[in-house]
mmCIF file of C-alpha atoms in Angstrom:
data_model
loop_
_atom_site.group_PDB
_atom_site.id
_atom_site.type_symbol
_atom_site.label_atom_id
_atom_site.label_comp_id
_atom_site.label_asym_id
_atom_site.label_seq_id
_atom_site.Cartn_x
_atom_site.Cartn_y
_atom_site.Cartn_z
ATOM 1 C CA MET F 30 188.894 183.783 38.213
ATOM 2 C CA THR F 31 185.718 184.845 39.992
ATOM 3 C CA PRO F 32 182.538 183.827 38.187
ATOM 4 C CA SER F 33 180.248 186.573 36.938
ATOM 5 C CA LYS F 34 177.218 187.407 39.035
ATOM 6 C CA THR F 35 175.154 187.356 35.825
ATOM 7 C CA ILE F 36 173.544 184.114 34.740
ATOM 8 C CA ALA F 37 171.771 183.904 31.399
ATOM 9 C CA LEU F 38 168.316 182.292 31.370
ATOM 10 C CA ALA F 39 166.391 181.010 28.383
ATOM 11 C CA GLY F 40 163.790 178.421 27.574
ATOM 12 C CA ASP F 41 160.665 177.822 25.623
ATOM 13 C CA HIS F 42 156.959 178.198 26.293
ATOM 14 C CA ALA F 43 156.910 175.015 28.421
ATOM 15 C CA GLY F 44 159.650 176.393 30.677
ATOM 16 C CA VAL F 45 158.314 179.884 31.369
ATOM 17 C CA ARG F 46 156.807 178.993 34.764
ATOM 18 C CA LEU F 47 159.974 177.344 36.143
ATOM 19 C CA LYS F 48 162.193 180.020 34.559
ATOM 20 C CA SER F 49 160.345 182.619 36.644
ATOM 21 C CA ILE F 50 160.921 180.606 39.824
ATOM 22 C CA VAL F 51 164.612 180.135 38.983
ATOM 23 C CA LYS F 52 164.979 183.847 38.208
ATOM 24 C CA ASP F 53 163.577 184.779 41.625
ATOM 25 C CA TYR F 54 165.779 182.172 43.311
ATOM 26 C CA LEU F 55 168.882 183.541 41.589
ATOM 27 C CA ALA F 56 168.027 186.987 42.971
ATOM 28 C CA GLU F 57 167.749 185.469 46.481
ATOM 29 C CA LEU F 58 171.243 184.032 45.998
ATOM 30 C CA GLY F 59 172.617 187.415 44.911
ATOM 31 C CA PHE F 60 172.794 186.801 41.176
ATOM 32 C CA GLU F 61 171.454 188.851 38.303
ATOM 33 C CA ALA F 62 169.491 187.000 35.637
ATOM 34 C CA LEU F 63 169.930 187.937 32.002
ATOM 35 C CA ASP F 64 166.493 186.768 30.866
ATOM 36 C CA LEU F 65 166.611 185.953 27.160
ATOM 37 C CA GLY F 66 162.999 184.818 27.003
ATOM 38 C CA PRO F 67 160.440 183.832 26.233
ATOM 39 C CA ASP F 68 158.089 185.795 28.457
ATOM 40 C CA SER F 69 154.830 183.972 27.764
ATOM 41 C CA ALA F 70 153.436 180.488 27.285
ATOM 42 C CA GLU F 71 152.761 181.207 23.604
ATOM 43 C CA SER F 72 154.388 178.471 21.518
ATOM 44 C CA VAL F 73 157.984 179.158 20.435
ATOM 45 C CA ASP F 74 160.873 177.062 19.118
ATOM 46 C CA TYR F 75 163.423 176.068 21.779
ATOM 47 C CA PRO F 76 166.444 176.151 19.398
ATOM 48 C CA ASP F 77 165.963 179.898 18.896
ATOM 49 C CA PHE F 78 166.266 180.559 22.615
ATOM 50 C CA GLY F 79 168.995 177.972 23.146
ATOM 51 C CA TYR F 80 171.081 179.689 20.492
ATOM 52 C CA LYS F 81 170.472 183.078 22.172
ATOM 53 C CA LEU F 82 171.762 181.677 25.449
ATOM 54 C CA ALA F 83 174.805 180.134 23.758
ATOM 55 C CA ALA F 84 175.611 183.462 22.102
ATOM 56 C CA ALA F 85 175.314 185.319 25.422
ATOM 57 C CA ILE F 86 177.906 183.027 26.965
ATOM 58 C CA ALA F 87 180.170 183.033 23.913
ATOM 59 C CA ASN F 88 180.209 186.838 23.770
ATOM 60 C CA GLY F 89 180.802 187.255 27.516
ATOM 61 C CA GLU F 90 177.439 188.616 28.635
ATOM 62 C CA ALA F 91 177.374 185.785 31.200
ATOM 63 C CA ASP F 92 179.756 183.033 32.295
ATOM 64 C CA ARG F 93 176.995 180.509 32.878
ATOM 65 C CA GLY F 94 173.429 179.857 31.889
ATOM 66 C CA ILE F 95 170.304 177.971 32.819
ATOM 67 C CA ALA F 96 168.003 176.618 30.120
ATOM 68 C CA ILE F 97 164.494 175.338 30.741
ATOM 69 C CA CYS F 98 162.009 173.666 28.435
ATOM 70 C CA GLY F 99 159.344 171.037 29.039
ATOM 71 C CA SER F 100 161.765 168.126 29.389
ATOM 72 C CA GLY F 101 165.124 169.916 29.153
ATOM 73 C CA ILE F 102 166.096 167.567 26.345
ATOM 74 C CA GLY F 103 165.447 169.739 23.313
ATOM 75 C CA ILE F 104 167.045 172.908 24.591
ATOM 76 C CA SER F 105 170.094 171.009 25.885
ATOM 77 C CA MET F 106 170.547 169.475 22.426
ATOM 78 C CA ALA F 107 170.342 172.914 20.809
ATOM 79 C CA LEU F 108 172.844 174.400 23.256
ATOM 80 C CA ASN F 109 175.374 171.607 22.879
ATOM 81 C CA ARG F 110 175.628 172.271 19.147
ATOM 82 C CA HIS F 111 177.624 175.416 20.043
ATOM 83 C CA PRO F 112 181.371 174.761 20.539
ATOM 84 C CA ASP F 113 181.608 177.032 23.616
ATOM 85 C CA ILE F 114 178.811 175.298 25.494
ATOM 86 C CA ARG F 115 178.895 172.347 27.850
ATOM 87 C CA CYS F 116 175.251 171.944 28.789
ATOM 88 C CA ALA F 117 174.205 169.313 31.319
ATOM 89 C CA LEU F 118 170.612 168.133 31.584
ATOM 90 C CA VAL F 119 170.123 167.235 35.241
ATOM 91 C CA THR F 120 167.318 165.934 37.423
ATOM 92 C CA ASN F 121 168.873 166.237 40.878
ATOM 93 C CA GLY F 122 171.446 168.204 42.840
ATOM 94 C CA LEU F 123 174.133 165.535 42.672
ATOM 95 C CA MET F 124 174.002 165.544 38.877
ATOM 96 C CA ALA F 125 174.287 169.344 38.898
ATOM 97 C CA ARG F 126 177.265 169.218 41.271
ATOM 98 C CA LEU F 127 179.075 166.564 39.220
ATOM 99 C CA SER F 128 178.375 168.406 35.958
ATOM 100 C CA ARG F 129 180.363 171.325 37.345
ATOM 101 C CA ALA F 130 183.039 169.438 39.291
ATOM 102 C CA HIS F 131 183.916 166.900 36.587
ATOM 103 C CA ASN F 132 182.672 168.381 33.308
ATOM 104 C CA ASP F 133 182.935 172.151 33.858
ATOM 105 C CA ALA F 134 179.355 172.524 32.607
ATOM 106 C CA ASN F 135 178.605 176.144 31.845
ATOM 107 C CA VAL F 136 174.885 175.647 31.216
ATOM 108 C CA LEU F 137 172.381 173.777 33.347
ATOM 109 C CA ALA F 138 169.298 172.375 31.617
ATOM 110 C CA LEU F 139 166.096 171.616 33.494
ATOM 111 C CA GLY F 140 162.760 170.187 32.448
ATOM 112 C CA ASP F 141 159.732 171.933 33.921
ATOM 113 C CA ARG F 142 157.500 168.906 33.342
ATOM 114 C CA LEU F 143 159.997 166.552 35.005
ATOM 115 C CA THR F 144 161.560 168.572 37.838
ATOM 116 C CA GLY F 145 159.827 169.815 40.973
ATOM 117 C CA ASP F 146 160.426 173.379 42.092
ATOM 118 C CA ASP F 147 162.467 172.466 45.179
ATOM 119 C CA THR F 148 164.577 170.001 43.202
ATOM 120 C CA ALA F 149 165.169 172.668 40.537
ATOM 121 C CA LYS F 150 166.351 175.096 43.218
ATOM 122 C CA ASP F 151 168.700 172.454 44.609
ATOM 123 C CA CYS F 152 170.101 171.891 41.115
ATOM 124 C CA VAL F 153 170.609 175.630 40.614
ATOM 125 C CA ARG F 154 172.330 176.020 43.997
ATOM 126 C CA GLU F 155 174.698 173.092 43.344
ATOM 127 C CA PHE F 156 175.434 174.398 39.823
ATOM 128 C CA ILE F 157 176.310 177.841 41.167
ATOM 129 C CA GLU F 158 178.279 176.776 44.249
ATOM 130 C CA THR F 159 180.373 173.989 42.721
ATOM 131 C CA ARG F 160 183.755 174.723 41.195
ATOM 132 C CA PHE F 161 185.405 172.718 38.434
ATOM 133 C CA GLU F 162 187.989 170.336 39.935
ATOM 134 C CA GLY F 163 190.351 170.466 36.958
ATOM 135 C CA GLY F 164 193.147 167.915 37.213
ATOM 136 C CA ARG F 165 192.368 164.679 35.385
ATOM 137 C CA HIS F 166 189.031 166.146 34.303
ATOM 138 C CA GLN F 167 190.676 168.995 32.377
ATOM 139 C CA ARG F 168 191.982 166.805 29.558
ATOM 140 C CA ARG F 169 188.483 165.408 29.044
ATOM 141 C CA VAL F 170 186.959 168.874 28.912
ATOM 142 C CA ASN F 171 189.696 169.852 26.441
ATOM 143 C CA LYS F 172 188.576 166.988 24.214
ATOM 144 C CA LEU F 173 185.015 168.302 24.266
ATOM 145 C CA ALA F 174 186.278 171.582 22.856
ATOM 146 C CA ASN F 175 188.584 169.880 20.364
ATOM 147 C CA PRO F 176 187.270 166.470 19.217
ATOM 148 C CA THR F 177 190.364 165.876 17.082
ATOM 149 C CA LEU F 178 192.548 165.336 20.182
ATOM 150 C CA GLN F 179 193.759 161.758 20.182
ATOM 151 C CA VAL F 180 193.301 159.390 23.095
#
C-alpha cells in the first residue's frame, strides 16, 4: 500500500514556529500538509489539537501525522490515548527511523523547545522515508492495538 501524500500537522502555541518550518519542508519533499492548527502563539490546550490529529488519521484524512508542542511530551501523551495512534516522541533521526521500522509509528512528535530545526527536518525525513519492517515486529504492534493479547 502506498502511503498518502497528505500528512496531518497539529500542535499547540509553543509548536507554531516549528510547525511552520515542518510544513514548508513537507512541501519541499512533495507532501501536502493538513494543518489542524493552531495558527498563532496564543495559548491553547495541546490535548484539543492532539485529538484533532488522531481523528484525522482515524477517519482517513491522512495516513500519518506530525505533532509539535514545546517539549513534544504533552501532545504525544494526548495522541497515544487514541487506539489508532502510535505516536513516537523523538529527538533525532535514528529514533524517527526506528519508530517507523520497528513500531510502525503513524505520528511523529517533536518538541520545539528541545529540537533544532535541522534535527527536526532530519526526523521528518526519516519518518517519511522509512517503511515498517513487519516480521517479528508485527506481533508487538498487534499487542499495542489489542492489549489483551497474551504473551
